Structure formats: C-alpha cells, structure tokens
C-alpha cells in the first residue's frame, strides 16, 4: 500500500510538473506571437501614415517643386546629369530661403518620417519585411533624388547627419 501511494504521489508530481512546463512554454509562445503581431501592427501604422494627410501634403509639395523645375527634369531624363551639375541645381534651388521654404519643410518632414521608419526597422520594433516591401523602392528613389538636398541642408544647419538615416535604410533594405 505504501508503495502504491508513493507511486501515485510521484505520478501526480510528474503530471503537475508536465502541466506547469507546458503552461510556461505556451506563455512564451503566446508572448512571441503577440510580439510578431505588434511588430506587424507598427509596420502597418507607418504604411497608413505614408498615406495620411501630412505625408500626402509633403509629397505634393515635392511634386510641385519638380513640376516647377520641369525643364531641369526633362534635361536630366533625356541626357542625364552629372553629380556636379546636380549639385549646382541643388544649391540654386536652396539659395533663396523664401522660395525654398516649402521644399525644405517637405524634405524635413520626409526625412523625419523615414528616420522613424528606419529606427523602427533597425530596433526590430517593426516587421522589417512589411516595411521593406512597401518602402524600399520608394526610399531608394527618394534617396537618389534628395541626398544632395539633405547634405546641403545639413551643412547649412550644422547637422551633417541630416537625412543620413534615409541613406542607411536605402542601403540595407531589400526590395521584395
């Protein structure tokens, strides 16, 4: 009888331990799943923000800038443009503060947004695959177009790193 009781007690302890281990394992799996959902949600929030009023207005301001410089755009598309010539264009575009203010404000908003996206991606708080699928092509094209503007604005403000997070993201992301 004592042996049976010990066996029953041992059996109950083993079952209880197994249930506890299963519960702990399930807890960690649930936490991991919740983390994935949160990362996806944060990434989708950035996608939604890109379509929001503020960034649409930003893109419209940038579109207006290029529309107002359509001769340069046509020349650049037809014949290409050297880095030196593009640099001269950027200097001229930013030379008059009153005329370039809408452009600079739009570039500041764009840089700020992409720095937030890049930080979220790099810190693994956001789902990198979602961000890359949506933003990689856009950020690469915008980096090519606006890197000289960011450099010039950074030099003018003494913040040489201005916009550089965009270039880092553009270099790291992989278009899917």
mmCIF file of C-alpha atoms in Angstrom:
data_model
loop_
_atom_site.group_PDB
_atom_site.id
_atom_site.type_symbol
_atom_site.label_atom_id
_atom_site.label_comp_id
_atom_site.label_asym_id
_atom_site.label_seq_id
_atom_site.Cartn_x
_atom_site.Cartn_y
_atom_site.Cartn_z
ATOM 1 C CA UNK A 1 0.000 0.000 0.000
ATOM 2 C CA UNK A 2 2.783 2.475 0.851
ATOM 3 C CA UNK A 3 4.478 1.751 -2.445
ATOM 4 C CA UNK A 4 1.282 2.434 -4.370
ATOM 5 C CA UNK A 5 0.715 5.672 -2.527
ATOM 6 C CA UNK A 6 4.287 6.781 -3.279
ATOM 7 C CA UNK A 7 3.802 5.877 -6.936
ATOM 8 C CA UNK A 8 0.550 7.849 -7.059
ATOM 9 C CA UNK A 9 2.219 10.837 -5.376
ATOM 10 C CA UNK A 10 5.144 10.643 -7.785
ATOM 11 C CA UNK A 11 2.766 10.325 -10.737
ATOM 12 C CA UNK A 12 0.809 13.369 -9.587
ATOM 13 C CA UNK A 13 4.032 15.347 -9.193
ATOM 14 C CA UNK A 14 5.217 14.361 -12.671
ATOM 15 C CA UNK A 15 1.865 15.271 -14.235
ATOM 16 C CA UNK A 16 1.792 18.571 -12.337
ATOM 17 C CA UNK A 17 5.334 19.369 -13.456
ATOM 18 C CA UNK A 18 4.479 18.491 -17.072
ATOM 19 C CA UNK A 19 1.390 20.733 -16.966
ATOM 20 C CA UNK A 20 3.441 23.555 -15.438
ATOM 21 C CA UNK A 21 6.158 23.188 -18.090
ATOM 22 C CA UNK A 22 3.531 23.127 -20.819
ATOM 23 C CA UNK A 23 1.959 26.274 -19.356
ATOM 24 C CA UNK A 24 5.305 28.082 -19.234
ATOM 25 C CA UNK A 25 6.090 27.032 -22.807
ATOM 26 C CA UNK A 26 2.681 28.179 -24.004
ATOM 27 C CA UNK A 27 3.142 31.501 -22.217
ATOM 28 C CA UNK A 28 6.407 32.165 -24.054
ATOM 29 C CA UNK A 29 4.928 31.081 -27.385
ATOM 30 C CA UNK A 30 1.977 33.418 -26.798
ATOM 31 C CA UNK A 31 4.363 36.254 -25.944
ATOM 32 C CA UNK A 32 6.345 35.636 -29.116
ATOM 33 C CA UNK A 33 3.150 35.593 -31.185
ATOM 34 C CA UNK A 34 1.964 38.813 -29.552
ATOM 35 C CA UNK A 35 5.340 40.402 -30.334
ATOM 36 C CA UNK A 36 5.014 39.432 -34.006
ATOM 37 C CA UNK A 37 1.518 40.913 -34.129
ATOM 38 C CA UNK A 38 2.756 44.142 -32.513
ATOM 39 C CA UNK A 39 5.670 44.410 -34.973
ATOM 40 C CA UNK A 40 3.312 43.896 -37.909
ATOM 41 C CA UNK A 41 0.874 46.428 -36.494
ATOM 42 C CA UNK A 42 3.590 49.051 -36.048
ATOM 43 C CA UNK A 43 4.821 48.492 -39.605
ATOM 44 C CA UNK A 44 1.293 48.814 -40.979
ATOM 45 C CA UNK A 45 0.871 52.022 -38.960
ATOM 46 C CA UNK A 46 3.791 53.509 -40.914
ATOM 47 C CA UNK A 47 2.255 52.372 -44.204
ATOM 48 C CA UNK A 48 -1.001 54.063 -43.183
ATOM 49 C CA UNK A 49 0.840 57.207 -42.082
ATOM 50 C CA UNK A 50 2.500 57.424 -45.501
ATOM 51 C CA UNK A 51 -0.984 57.702 -46.998
ATOM 52 C CA UNK A 52 -2.065 60.206 -44.329
ATOM 53 C CA UNK A 53 -2.735 63.879 -44.919
ATOM 54 C CA UNK A 54 0.641 65.143 -43.649
ATOM 55 C CA UNK A 55 2.752 62.939 -45.891
ATOM 56 C CA UNK A 56 0.444 63.343 -48.857
ATOM 57 C CA UNK A 57 0.887 67.119 -48.473
ATOM 58 C CA UNK A 58 4.639 66.524 -48.241
ATOM 59 C CA UNK A 59 4.687 64.525 -51.451
ATOM 60 C CA UNK A 60 2.503 67.129 -53.181
ATOM 61 C CA UNK A 61 4.957 69.860 -52.158
ATOM 62 C CA UNK A 62 7.833 67.806 -53.573
ATOM 63 C CA UNK A 63 5.853 67.128 -56.739
ATOM 64 C CA UNK A 64 5.171 70.865 -57.081
ATOM 65 C CA UNK A 65 8.884 71.572 -56.719
ATOM 66 C CA UNK A 66 9.749 69.188 -59.545
ATOM 67 C CA UNK A 67 6.835 70.432 -61.676
ATOM 68 C CA UNK A 68 8.178 73.965 -61.263
ATOM 69 C CA UNK A 69 11.580 72.721 -62.441
ATOM 70 C CA UNK A 70 10.281 70.592 -65.310
ATOM 71 C CA UNK A 71 12.955 71.878 -67.723
ATOM 72 C CA UNK A 72 15.684 70.514 -65.475
ATOM 73 C CA UNK A 73 13.778 67.237 -65.046
ATOM 74 C CA UNK A 74 13.386 66.906 -68.821
ATOM 75 C CA UNK A 75 17.064 67.611 -69.374
ATOM 76 C CA UNK A 76 18.102 65.140 -66.680
ATOM 77 C CA UNK A 77 15.851 62.405 -68.077
ATOM 78 C CA UNK A 78 16.929 62.958 -71.670
ATOM 79 C CA UNK A 79 20.664 63.481 -71.274
ATOM 80 C CA UNK A 80 21.439 62.530 -67.704
ATOM 81 C CA UNK A 81 23.072 64.926 -65.337
ATOM 82 C CA UNK A 82 26.467 64.886 -63.675
ATOM 83 C CA UNK A 83 26.852 64.961 -59.926
ATOM 84 C CA UNK A 84 28.419 68.404 -60.239
ATOM 85 C CA UNK A 85 25.526 69.773 -62.308
ATOM 86 C CA UNK A 86 23.005 68.289 -59.903
ATOM 87 C CA UNK A 87 24.896 69.873 -57.011
ATOM 88 C CA UNK A 88 24.680 73.250 -58.721
ATOM 89 C CA UNK A 89 20.950 72.749 -59.244
ATOM 90 C CA UNK A 90 20.505 71.897 -55.548
ATOM 91 C CA UNK A 91 22.475 74.979 -54.452
ATOM 92 C CA UNK A 92 20.370 77.184 -56.707
ATOM 93 C CA UNK A 93 17.124 75.571 -55.518
ATOM 94 C CA UNK A 94 18.014 76.187 -51.867
ATOM 95 C CA UNK A 95 19.625 79.603 -52.379
ATOM 96 C CA UNK A 96 16.515 81.717 -51.785
ATOM 97 C CA UNK A 97 15.139 80.848 -48.335
ATOM 98 C CA UNK A 98 11.690 82.284 -49.011
ATOM 99 C CA UNK A 99 11.282 80.379 -52.264
ATOM 100 C CA UNK A 100 12.824 77.174 -50.944
ATOM 101 C CA UNK A 101 10.942 77.103 -47.635
ATOM 102 C CA UNK A 102 8.131 74.782 -48.842
ATOM 103 C CA UNK A 103 10.753 72.441 -50.313
ATOM 104 C CA UNK A 104 12.844 72.452 -47.143
ATOM 105 C CA UNK A 105 9.805 71.866 -44.939
ATOM 106 C CA UNK A 106 8.717 68.950 -47.140
ATOM 107 C CA UNK A 107 12.210 67.449 -47.077
ATOM 108 C CA UNK A 108 12.352 67.846 -43.315
ATOM 109 C CA UNK A 109 9.015 66.011 -42.909
ATOM 110 C CA UNK A 110 10.137 63.291 -45.312
ATOM 111 C CA UNK A 111 13.464 62.834 -43.520
ATOM 112 C CA UNK A 112 11.762 62.764 -40.139
ATOM 113 C CA UNK A 113 9.272 60.149 -41.285
ATOM 114 C CA UNK A 114 11.890 57.884 -42.854
ATOM 115 C CA UNK A 115 14.146 58.223 -39.823
ATOM 116 C CA UNK A 116 11.269 56.945 -37.687
ATOM 117 C CA UNK A 117 10.642 54.076 -40.107
ATOM 118 C CA UNK A 118 14.350 53.222 -40.205
ATOM 119 C CA UNK A 119 14.632 53.308 -36.425
ATOM 120 C CA UNK A 120 11.607 51.075 -36.006
ATOM 121 C CA UNK A 121 13.076 48.631 -38.516
ATOM 122 C CA UNK A 122 16.617 48.674 -37.090
ATOM 123 C CA UNK A 123 15.422 48.261 -33.498
ATOM 124 C CA UNK A 124 13.226 45.348 -34.598
ATOM 125 C CA UNK A 125 10.154 47.047 -33.160
ATOM 126 C CA UNK A 126 8.559 46.805 -36.623
ATOM 127 C CA UNK A 127 8.270 43.960 -39.100
ATOM 128 C CA UNK A 128 11.164 44.629 -41.488
ATOM 129 C CA UNK A 129 9.659 42.531 -44.296
ATOM 130 C CA UNK A 130 6.486 44.638 -44.377
ATOM 131 C CA UNK A 131 8.422 47.905 -44.226
ATOM 132 C CA UNK A 132 10.826 46.804 -46.943
ATOM 133 C CA UNK A 133 8.068 45.580 -49.264
ATOM 134 C CA UNK A 134 6.302 48.923 -49.044
ATOM 135 C CA UNK A 135 9.105 51.449 -48.605
ATOM 136 C CA UNK A 136 12.309 50.025 -50.077
ATOM 137 C CA UNK A 137 11.768 51.110 -53.684
ATOM 138 C CA UNK A 138 10.393 54.465 -52.593
ATOM 139 C CA UNK A 139 13.181 55.204 -50.150
ATOM 140 C CA UNK A 140 15.879 54.245 -52.641
ATOM 141 C CA UNK A 141 14.426 56.537 -55.307
ATOM 142 C CA UNK A 142 13.950 59.381 -52.839
ATOM 143 C CA UNK A 143 17.470 58.960 -51.501
ATOM 144 C CA UNK A 144 18.896 59.287 -55.011
ATOM 145 C CA UNK A 145 16.806 62.392 -55.663
ATOM 146 C CA UNK A 146 17.176 64.110 -52.299
ATOM 147 C CA UNK A 147 20.536 63.083 -50.806
ATOM 148 C CA UNK A 148 22.242 66.246 -52.138
ATOM 149 C CA UNK A 149 19.415 68.365 -50.694
ATOM 150 C CA UNK A 150 19.812 66.685 -47.297
ATOM 151 C CA UNK A 151 23.578 67.208 -47.391
ATOM 152 C CA UNK A 152 23.167 70.867 -48.263
ATOM 153 C CA UNK A 153 20.504 71.429 -45.607
ATOM 154 C CA UNK A 154 22.625 69.567 -43.057
ATOM 155 C CA UNK A 155 25.643 71.715 -43.841
ATOM 156 C CA UNK A 156 23.553 74.881 -43.554
ATOM 157 C CA UNK A 157 22.223 73.887 -40.135
ATOM 158 C CA UNK A 158 25.391 72.335 -38.751
ATOM 159 C CA UNK A 159 23.689 68.935 -38.511
ATOM 160 C CA UNK A 160 25.757 66.973 -41.007
ATOM 161 C CA UNK A 161 23.837 63.751 -40.320
ATOM 162 C CA UNK A 162 20.557 65.280 -41.501
ATOM 163 C CA UNK A 163 18.769 62.727 -43.667
ATOM 164 C CA UNK A 164 21.580 60.176 -43.446
ATOM 165 C CA UNK A 165 19.305 57.603 -41.807
ATOM 166 C CA UNK A 166 17.426 57.501 -45.106
ATOM 167 C CA UNK A 167 20.592 56.542 -46.940
ATOM 168 C CA UNK A 168 21.333 53.866 -44.354
ATOM 169 C CA UNK A 169 17.864 52.394 -44.723
ATOM 170 C CA UNK A 170 18.095 52.564 -48.530
ATOM 171 C CA UNK A 171 21.377 50.651 -48.409
ATOM 172 C CA UNK A 172 20.051 47.999 -46.008
ATOM 173 C CA UNK A 173 16.588 47.268 -47.288
ATOM 174 C CA UNK A 174 15.960 44.564 -49.812
ATOM 175 C CA UNK A 175 13.115 45.085 -52.251
ATOM 176 C CA UNK A 176 10.803 42.122 -52.345
#
